[in-house]
XYZ file of C-alpha atoms in Angstrom:
542
model
C -5.454 -6.181 51.681
C -2.228 -4.737 52.999
C 1.167 -5.838 51.646
C 1.671 -8.206 48.707
C -0.908 -10.943 48.309
C -2.045 -13.029 45.319
C -4.860 -11.593 43.257
C -6.305 -15.113 43.248
C -5.361 -18.623 44.351
C -6.566 -21.507 42.165
C -7.272 -24.941 43.637
C -8.735 -28.065 42.072
C -8.301 -31.741 41.348
C -5.402 -33.212 39.385
C -6.091 -32.589 35.705
C -8.543 -29.730 36.337
C -6.350 -27.389 34.297
C -5.157 -25.164 37.130
C -1.792 -24.390 35.515
C -3.094 -23.866 31.992
C -6.084 -21.777 33.077
C -4.009 -19.887 35.647
C -1.451 -18.897 32.983
C -4.249 -17.706 30.677
C -5.823 -15.621 33.439
C -2.478 -14.092 34.383
C -1.821 -13.195 30.746
C -5.279 -11.612 30.368
C -4.761 -9.535 33.510
C -1.070 -8.822 32.781
C -0.053 -10.386 36.082
C 2.743 -12.795 37.086
C 1.868 -16.468 37.508
C 3.254 -19.081 39.906
C 2.571 -22.804 40.031
C 3.262 -24.256 43.486
C 4.440 -27.605 42.121
C 6.953 -25.982 39.768
C 8.246 -23.774 42.591
C 8.606 -26.794 44.882
C 10.622 -28.691 42.251
C 12.858 -25.662 41.843
C 13.305 -25.403 45.616
C 14.093 -29.085 46.310
C 16.140 -29.590 43.143
C 14.243 -32.639 41.905
C 10.907 -33.670 40.443
C 7.942 -34.171 42.741
C 7.670 -37.928 41.935
C 11.366 -38.314 42.849
C 10.900 -36.343 46.063
C 7.882 -38.481 46.982
C 9.862 -41.649 46.314
C 12.888 -40.516 48.330
C 11.312 -38.669 51.278
C 7.591 -39.621 51.327
C 4.377 -37.628 51.266
C 4.562 -36.105 54.817
C 7.924 -34.465 54.036
C 6.559 -33.203 50.717
C 3.473 -31.697 52.400
C 5.680 -29.815 54.892
C 7.730 -28.290 52.069
C 4.522 -27.496 50.171
C 2.832 -25.831 53.189
C 5.853 -23.634 53.919
C 6.144 -22.512 50.290
C 2.423 -21.705 50.079
C 2.527 -19.682 53.327
C 5.485 -17.629 52.040
C 3.875 -17.035 48.654
C 0.546 -15.924 50.143
C 2.360 -13.123 51.970
C 4.773 -12.039 49.230
C 3.314 -12.465 45.721
C 0.852 -10.311 43.816
C -0.186 -12.433 40.848
C -2.152 -15.616 40.111
C -1.090 -18.612 42.219
C -2.060 -22.236 41.391
C -1.753 -24.939 44.054
C -1.106 -28.650 43.652
C -4.131 -30.948 43.711
C -3.677 -32.196 47.265
C -2.390 -29.018 48.886
C -5.737 -27.770 50.275
C -6.167 -31.031 52.221
C -3.291 -30.078 54.542
C -4.545 -28.309 57.712
C -1.676 -25.797 57.651
C -2.578 -24.829 54.062
C -6.258 -24.554 54.971
C -5.372 -22.172 57.804
C -3.153 -20.094 55.517
C -5.888 -19.860 52.870
C -8.488 -18.902 55.495
C -6.254 -16.055 56.649
C -5.747 -14.953 53.044
C -9.526 -14.919 52.448
C -10.099 -13.013 55.702
C -8.059 -10.205 54.151
C -10.206 -10.199 51.013
C -8.437 -12.870 48.967
C -10.140 -15.111 46.403
C -9.636 -18.878 46.537
C -11.052 -20.233 43.280
C -12.124 -23.878 43.072
C -11.752 -24.909 39.428
C -14.477 -27.538 39.106
C -13.710 -29.656 36.046
C -15.783 -32.534 34.697
C -14.338 -35.681 36.372
C -13.973 -37.558 33.063
C -12.136 -34.656 31.432
C -9.895 -34.157 34.475
C -9.063 -37.872 34.739
C -8.063 -38.007 31.076
C -5.802 -34.973 31.442
C -4.286 -36.301 34.676
C -3.463 -39.648 33.049
C -2.028 -38.008 29.915
C 0.164 -35.679 31.952
C 1.836 -38.380 34.057
C 4.209 -37.602 36.906
C 1.469 -37.796 39.546
C 2.577 -39.929 42.497
C -0.882 -39.834 44.095
C -2.167 -41.899 41.134
C 0.563 -44.543 41.321
C -0.269 -48.098 42.257
C -3.168 -49.750 40.466
C -6.139 -48.319 38.587
C -5.348 -44.613 38.166
C -8.964 -43.663 37.404
C -10.250 -45.458 40.493
C -7.609 -43.726 42.622
C -8.534 -40.357 41.081
C -12.216 -40.904 41.915
C -11.419 -41.914 45.496
C -9.364 -38.750 45.896
C -12.159 -36.713 44.296
C -14.720 -38.069 46.753
C -12.431 -37.071 49.635
C -11.370 -33.697 48.288
C -14.420 -32.239 46.554
C -16.401 -31.501 49.775
C -13.304 -29.943 51.350
C -12.518 -27.811 48.289
C -16.170 -26.734 47.974
C -16.303 -25.604 51.600
C -12.859 -23.992 51.543
C -13.108 -21.874 48.371
C -15.006 -18.590 48.247
C -15.277 -18.688 44.431
C -16.416 -21.723 42.413
C -15.869 -21.934 38.637
C -17.345 -24.847 36.690
C -15.316 -25.588 33.550
C -17.330 -28.512 32.145
C -16.960 -28.467 28.346
C -15.013 -25.187 28.413
C -11.795 -24.546 26.521
C -8.927 -23.237 28.677
C -9.572 -19.781 27.222
C -13.283 -19.934 28.092
C -12.508 -21.162 31.597
C -9.910 -18.407 32.026
C -12.432 -15.747 31.042
C -14.874 -17.093 33.651
C -12.131 -16.924 36.265
C -11.107 -13.425 35.183
C -14.697 -12.164 35.404
C -14.978 -13.526 38.921
C -11.681 -11.968 39.946
C -12.792 -8.577 38.649
C -16.278 -8.667 40.148
C -17.223 -6.453 43.079
C -18.471 -8.073 46.296
C -20.546 -6.341 48.979
C -20.944 -8.294 52.209
C -24.257 -7.727 53.984
C -23.790 -8.362 57.694
C -27.313 -8.691 59.074
C -27.994 -8.145 62.762
C -30.480 -10.818 63.781
C -30.325 -12.524 60.369
C -28.051 -14.498 58.088
C -25.142 -12.736 56.376
C -24.813 -12.917 52.601
C -22.847 -11.473 49.696
C -23.968 -9.381 46.737
C -21.716 -10.178 43.765
C -21.607 -7.586 40.984
C -19.980 -8.067 37.586
C -19.912 -9.946 34.310
C -20.504 -13.631 34.922
C -21.693 -13.257 38.523
C -24.442 -15.792 37.803
C -21.744 -18.462 37.525
C -21.733 -18.481 41.348
C -25.274 -19.875 41.421
C -24.484 -23.484 42.337
C -21.811 -22.402 44.809
C -24.211 -20.102 46.657
C -27.006 -22.689 46.753
C -24.673 -25.404 48.009
C -25.116 -29.171 47.851
C -28.060 -29.504 50.272
C -30.922 -28.718 47.881
C -32.281 -31.243 45.382
C -35.056 -29.285 43.653
C -34.920 -25.649 42.578
C -37.968 -23.517 41.783
C -36.702 -21.161 39.080
C -39.093 -18.171 39.145
C -38.789 -15.702 36.264
C -40.702 -13.591 33.762
C -40.955 -14.188 30.015
C -38.914 -11.107 28.955
C -35.818 -12.449 30.749
C -36.025 -15.881 29.091
C -32.432 -15.803 27.841
C -31.162 -15.149 31.373
C -33.407 -17.790 32.961
C -32.211 -20.252 30.299
C -28.660 -19.612 31.466
C -29.600 -20.026 35.117
C -31.397 -23.284 34.304
C -28.362 -24.622 32.423
C -26.057 -23.758 35.336
C -28.397 -25.455 37.795
C -28.779 -28.612 35.727
C -25.029 -28.841 35.145
C -24.658 -28.790 38.932
C -27.089 -31.705 39.265
C -30.198 -29.888 40.518
C -33.707 -30.789 39.402
C -35.259 -27.556 38.087
C -38.942 -26.575 38.078
C -39.405 -23.724 35.617
C -42.028 -21.232 36.857
C -42.948 -18.311 34.576
C -44.842 -15.415 36.170
C -46.463 -12.297 34.664
C -44.109 -9.394 34.081
C -43.695 -6.428 36.440
C -46.213 -5.753 39.223
C -48.822 -8.081 37.654
C -46.670 -10.956 38.920
C -46.780 -9.767 42.532
C -50.268 -10.899 43.526
C -51.683 -13.425 45.947
C -53.201 -15.263 42.967
C -49.780 -15.782 41.394
C -48.259 -16.728 44.750
C -51.030 -19.230 45.440
C -50.499 -20.880 42.061
C -46.809 -21.331 42.867
C -47.541 -22.726 46.347
C -49.912 -25.283 44.817
C -47.318 -26.311 42.266
C -44.572 -26.686 44.869
C -46.906 -28.891 46.859
C -47.703 -31.097 43.855
C -44.016 -31.453 43.006
C -43.008 -32.376 46.539
C -40.825 -29.395 47.436
C -39.435 -29.772 50.943
C -37.723 -27.460 53.411
C -34.317 -28.522 52.051
C -35.140 -27.390 48.502
C -34.608 -23.847 47.219
C -35.908 -20.944 45.138
C -34.046 -18.860 42.542
C -35.546 -15.590 41.309
C -34.431 -14.228 37.919
C -35.735 -10.904 36.639
C -36.577 -7.402 37.693
C -37.599 -6.124 41.092
C -41.111 -7.572 40.992
C -39.822 -11.060 40.161
C -37.195 -11.039 42.914
C -39.747 -9.657 45.412
C -42.115 -12.517 44.612
C -39.383 -15.168 44.617
C -38.281 -14.018 48.067
C -41.875 -14.042 49.310
C -42.391 -17.604 48.076
C -39.124 -18.686 49.729
C -40.074 -16.991 53.006
C -43.512 -18.603 53.161
C -42.942 -22.114 51.778
C -42.426 -24.561 54.662
C -41.858 -21.431 56.845
C -38.715 -20.582 54.928
C -36.400 -22.166 52.359
C -33.072 -21.085 50.846
C -33.274 -18.575 47.982
C -30.937 -16.722 45.645
C -31.786 -13.606 43.654
C -30.398 -13.030 40.148
C -31.556 -9.483 39.313
C -31.525 -8.571 35.632
C -32.419 -4.853 35.758
C -30.517 -1.944 37.273
C -33.418 -1.255 39.656
C -33.462 -4.843 40.912
C -29.684 -4.895 41.335
C -29.554 -1.771 43.469
C -32.824 -2.136 45.348
C -35.354 -4.954 45.269
C -33.017 -7.963 45.208
C -30.949 -6.830 48.204
C -32.063 -6.247 51.766
C -34.384 -9.140 52.482
C -37.679 -7.312 51.966
C -40.076 -9.642 50.160
C -43.682 -9.013 49.341
C -46.730 -8.912 47.142
C -49.250 -6.198 46.381
C -52.856 -6.131 47.563
C -55.842 -4.058 46.531
C -54.945 -1.751 49.423
C -51.459 -0.887 48.210
C -47.970 -1.959 47.266
C -45.994 -4.544 49.282
C -48.513 -4.565 52.127
C -48.214 -8.351 52.497
C -44.655 -9.555 52.913
C -41.820 -10.700 55.086
C -38.264 -9.770 56.055
C -36.277 -12.787 54.849
C -32.650 -12.650 53.737
C -31.386 -14.420 50.610
C -28.462 -16.842 50.580
C -26.880 -14.507 48.055
C -27.528 -11.958 45.309
C -25.862 -12.376 41.902
C -25.981 -9.099 39.985
C -24.644 -10.332 36.654
C -24.067 -7.178 34.635
C -24.139 -9.062 31.326
C -27.934 -8.987 31.759
C -27.895 -5.192 31.443
C -26.856 -5.592 27.799
C -30.439 -6.601 26.987
C -32.045 -3.809 29.014
C -34.093 -1.145 27.156
C -33.067 2.459 27.759
C -36.197 3.425 29.723
C -35.871 0.446 32.092
C -32.228 1.332 32.767
C -33.073 5.004 33.387
C -35.731 4.201 35.993
C -33.105 2.321 37.980
C -31.124 5.537 38.260
C -33.924 6.892 40.458
C -32.958 4.484 43.250
C -29.257 5.140 42.609
C -29.781 8.882 43.014
C -31.808 8.273 46.183
C -28.844 6.490 47.775
C -26.638 9.428 46.862
C -29.001 11.940 48.437
C -29.423 10.029 51.706
C -25.920 8.669 52.232
C -23.207 8.879 49.559
C -22.571 12.245 47.856
C -19.970 10.560 45.616
C -22.865 8.827 43.844
C -24.313 12.249 43.020
C -20.940 13.427 41.676
C -20.650 10.371 39.403
C -24.230 10.841 38.183
C -23.639 14.527 37.412
C -20.337 13.815 35.636
C -21.757 11.021 33.471
C -25.386 12.145 33.128
C -25.300 12.459 29.325
C -23.810 8.973 28.802
C -26.167 7.390 31.326
C -29.201 9.047 29.768
C -28.120 7.780 26.321
C -27.649 4.217 27.668
C -27.537 1.558 24.946
C -27.269 -1.970 26.324
C -25.801 -3.338 23.114
C -22.664 -1.226 23.538
C -22.336 -1.388 27.345
C -20.076 -4.398 27.922
C -16.424 -3.537 27.520
C -17.105 0.211 27.293
C -15.891 2.892 29.743
C -19.515 3.291 30.862
C -19.528 -0.294 32.182
C -17.054 0.624 34.932
C -19.172 3.667 35.817
C -22.325 1.544 36.067
C -20.529 -1.132 38.114
C -19.300 1.495 40.580
C -22.769 3.029 40.876
C -24.264 -0.399 41.575
C -21.605 -1.219 44.171
C -21.926 2.135 45.948
C -25.725 1.951 45.986
C -25.691 -1.618 47.318
C -23.221 -0.541 50.025
C -25.609 2.213 51.106
C -28.422 -0.307 51.338
C -26.175 -2.827 53.124
C -25.259 -0.267 55.797
C -28.900 0.467 56.551
C -30.050 -3.157 56.361
C -27.200 -4.459 58.516
C -28.214 -2.195 61.362
C -31.969 -2.545 60.926
C -33.272 -5.620 59.081
C -36.920 -5.105 60.002
C -37.278 -1.386 59.318
C -37.669 -0.254 62.898
C -35.544 2.872 62.487
C -32.465 3.500 60.329
C -33.689 1.415 57.404
C -36.684 3.715 56.984
C -34.313 6.266 55.466
C -34.087 4.011 52.394
C -37.701 5.038 51.781
C -36.729 8.585 50.806
C -39.182 9.548 48.054
C -41.276 6.425 48.545
C -44.280 7.823 50.430
C -45.350 9.885 47.424
C -43.784 7.403 44.979
C -45.919 4.488 46.150
C -49.048 6.643 45.995
C -48.249 7.546 42.378
C -47.717 3.895 41.476
C -51.047 2.865 43.013
C -53.039 5.669 41.369
C -51.401 4.897 38.023
C -52.233 1.172 38.452
C -48.484 0.490 38.321
C -48.160 1.800 34.766
C -45.553 4.163 36.222
C -42.296 2.397 36.939
C -41.005 2.400 40.498
C -37.796 4.377 39.904
C -39.688 7.096 38.032
C -42.266 7.390 40.821
C -39.508 7.585 43.450
C -37.807 10.366 41.472
C -40.966 12.474 41.704
C -41.342 11.412 45.330
C -37.870 12.758 46.144
C -38.712 16.110 44.566
C -41.923 16.139 46.623
C -39.976 15.427 49.835
C -37.464 18.156 48.983
C -40.253 20.668 48.307
C -41.927 19.759 51.600
C -38.660 20.214 53.521
C -38.095 23.543 51.782
C -41.581 24.821 52.616
C -40.923 24.020 56.284
C -37.523 25.733 56.241
C -35.576 22.511 56.809
C -33.545 22.983 53.611
C -33.069 25.907 51.266
C -34.338 26.147 47.701
C -30.907 25.332 46.258
C -31.219 21.710 47.362
C -34.642 21.464 45.730
C -33.134 22.799 42.506
C -30.322 20.264 42.811
C -32.887 17.457 43.006
C -34.778 18.686 39.969
C -31.666 19.434 37.885
C -29.906 16.124 38.524
C -32.957 13.924 38.046
C -33.970 15.780 34.900
C -30.436 15.445 33.463
C -30.717 11.660 33.867
C -34.029 11.536 32.015
C -36.121 10.953 35.153
C -39.459 12.724 35.729
C -39.690 15.482 38.341
C -43.428 16.232 38.216
C -46.743 14.345 38.155
C -50.376 15.400 37.800
C -52.157 12.092 37.299
C -54.385 12.192 40.373
C -56.129 14.347 42.935
C -54.573 15.545 46.162
C -57.333 13.800 48.139
C -56.517 10.429 46.589
C -52.778 10.908 47.172
C -53.335 11.965 50.786
C -55.481 8.890 51.483
C -52.785 6.589 50.100
C -49.999 8.361 52.009
C -51.933 7.703 55.220
C -51.745 3.973 54.382
C -47.980 4.130 53.890
C -45.992 1.672 56.035
C -44.183 4.570 57.758
C -47.430 6.199 58.865
C -48.122 6.047 62.600
C -51.836 5.736 63.287
C -53.449 8.665 61.518
C -50.216 10.686 61.502
C -48.230 11.083 58.301
C -44.517 10.287 58.495
C -42.013 11.299 55.816
C -38.301 10.887 55.250
C -36.758 14.242 54.299
C -33.226 15.648 54.160
C -31.843 18.434 56.264
C -28.624 18.215 54.193
C -27.232 15.906 51.514
C -26.294 12.645 53.178
C -28.361 13.389 56.290
C -31.973 12.139 56.201
C -34.362 12.708 59.097
C -37.913 11.694 59.985
C -40.639 14.281 59.598
C -43.709 13.394 61.651
C -47.147 14.874 61.104
C -46.174 18.003 59.118
C -48.742 20.803 58.792
C -51.546 19.913 56.377
C -51.107 23.095 54.339
C -47.412 22.301 53.742
C -48.251 18.753 52.621
C -50.755 20.151 50.121
C -48.476 22.965 48.918
C -45.682 20.483 48.182
C -48.153 18.441 46.128
C -49.125 21.546 44.162
C -45.452 22.220 43.379
C -44.854 18.782 41.854
C -48.131 18.816 39.907
C -46.366 20.851 37.239
């Protein structure tokens, strides 16, 4: 945003704790804080109840709207609005303009009973005057809640939270990174990256769904427990569906079992799916969402680095068949992706490292800054320890790598949802990588196989004179420094060649590869000479 604008604007019902939480957030972030009601009283020289009594609500709303418009264009802290302010059309327009420039309007969603008690204790609320205050509060809530929900671009539930706990939730959401995926021919969505991103779950799903199929694997139980709690707090009925871990969960047998269960439990087109876990779990969750009732809402909550930067984003869903990986699937965009980086704290070192394979790929095909960050922090990344990640300097590095990698994917997906052209470049290293995975019966992890696949593609390009040997060395050196493999000898050339011919990029009987002719500039390589294809295989066999 250009000029001075609030870091965040907090809205909510009377008694939601906007002032108290807003002050806490401002203190945590070392930012100034303004409360619209206090500023109005200072400006008019009297209390709000007195102003209401003397001039009436319409006059008050005009003063309020003008003050909010001025503050939105000349204040760079945390700004809390009065309970009724967002109901005024002029304020709604001002907030929409603020959000268009990247601003965050945070709806502080308090428990109605807690908010009513605080509102009654506080007094001085003219909108509650005249009769049963609780009944008036509830009538206002019924009017305002749908408007606030639709207006805000951040929703924070504070049920049972202390002001400090609520403030930390708000702070995490303010500090998170957001990548907007603008899909040509599909629905747009956001990828939210940061601590606490999963708190957006109910807000992304919206009020339309009644039942949620929560699809996850056993190893991510603590994260699925959190998702389930958030969903139930928001009033959804949750069906807990545990699938086998990794690629074993991506089969037609598993999918069929889920379809049968959804049928028994009466899932309709208005219900939704949430996938929690690694790339295989989010692939399957998306596939179920795409195929049930010809398509229902779904949200991905990736818990591994690989899933955050690759599988959960882009709208490619699928399952494996005996013929190969992801051969049955659909292009179907999620309602949102919530990459909650607190989940990385439970990630084993080897699972984190494999995710760096996809990160490096995005650097090679599109963003050289990713490669610089990886080189500069290779030792720390290779020594990754989830227990010490949160709050460490490495957390900011990882967050930036995730954001940059997702932006690379978003650029390719936005222009080419269904992999007709540009999006194919995201498959750099995948033709060989998928063959390795299939031959190894998926014992090799995807990011590791892609790392070897990138070295193979670089060797092939070098053999054909498309790049020089220095770029091959750069591939090998960087990937090795991160702890990723750069060679493989687990199968015969004949078996690899047969699988590469089945690759989704293949055209008829002609092989088709993605290679680089320079860093950041991928190209298609169609039907390369057979001897070059075999020589490149020999070079990665080690």
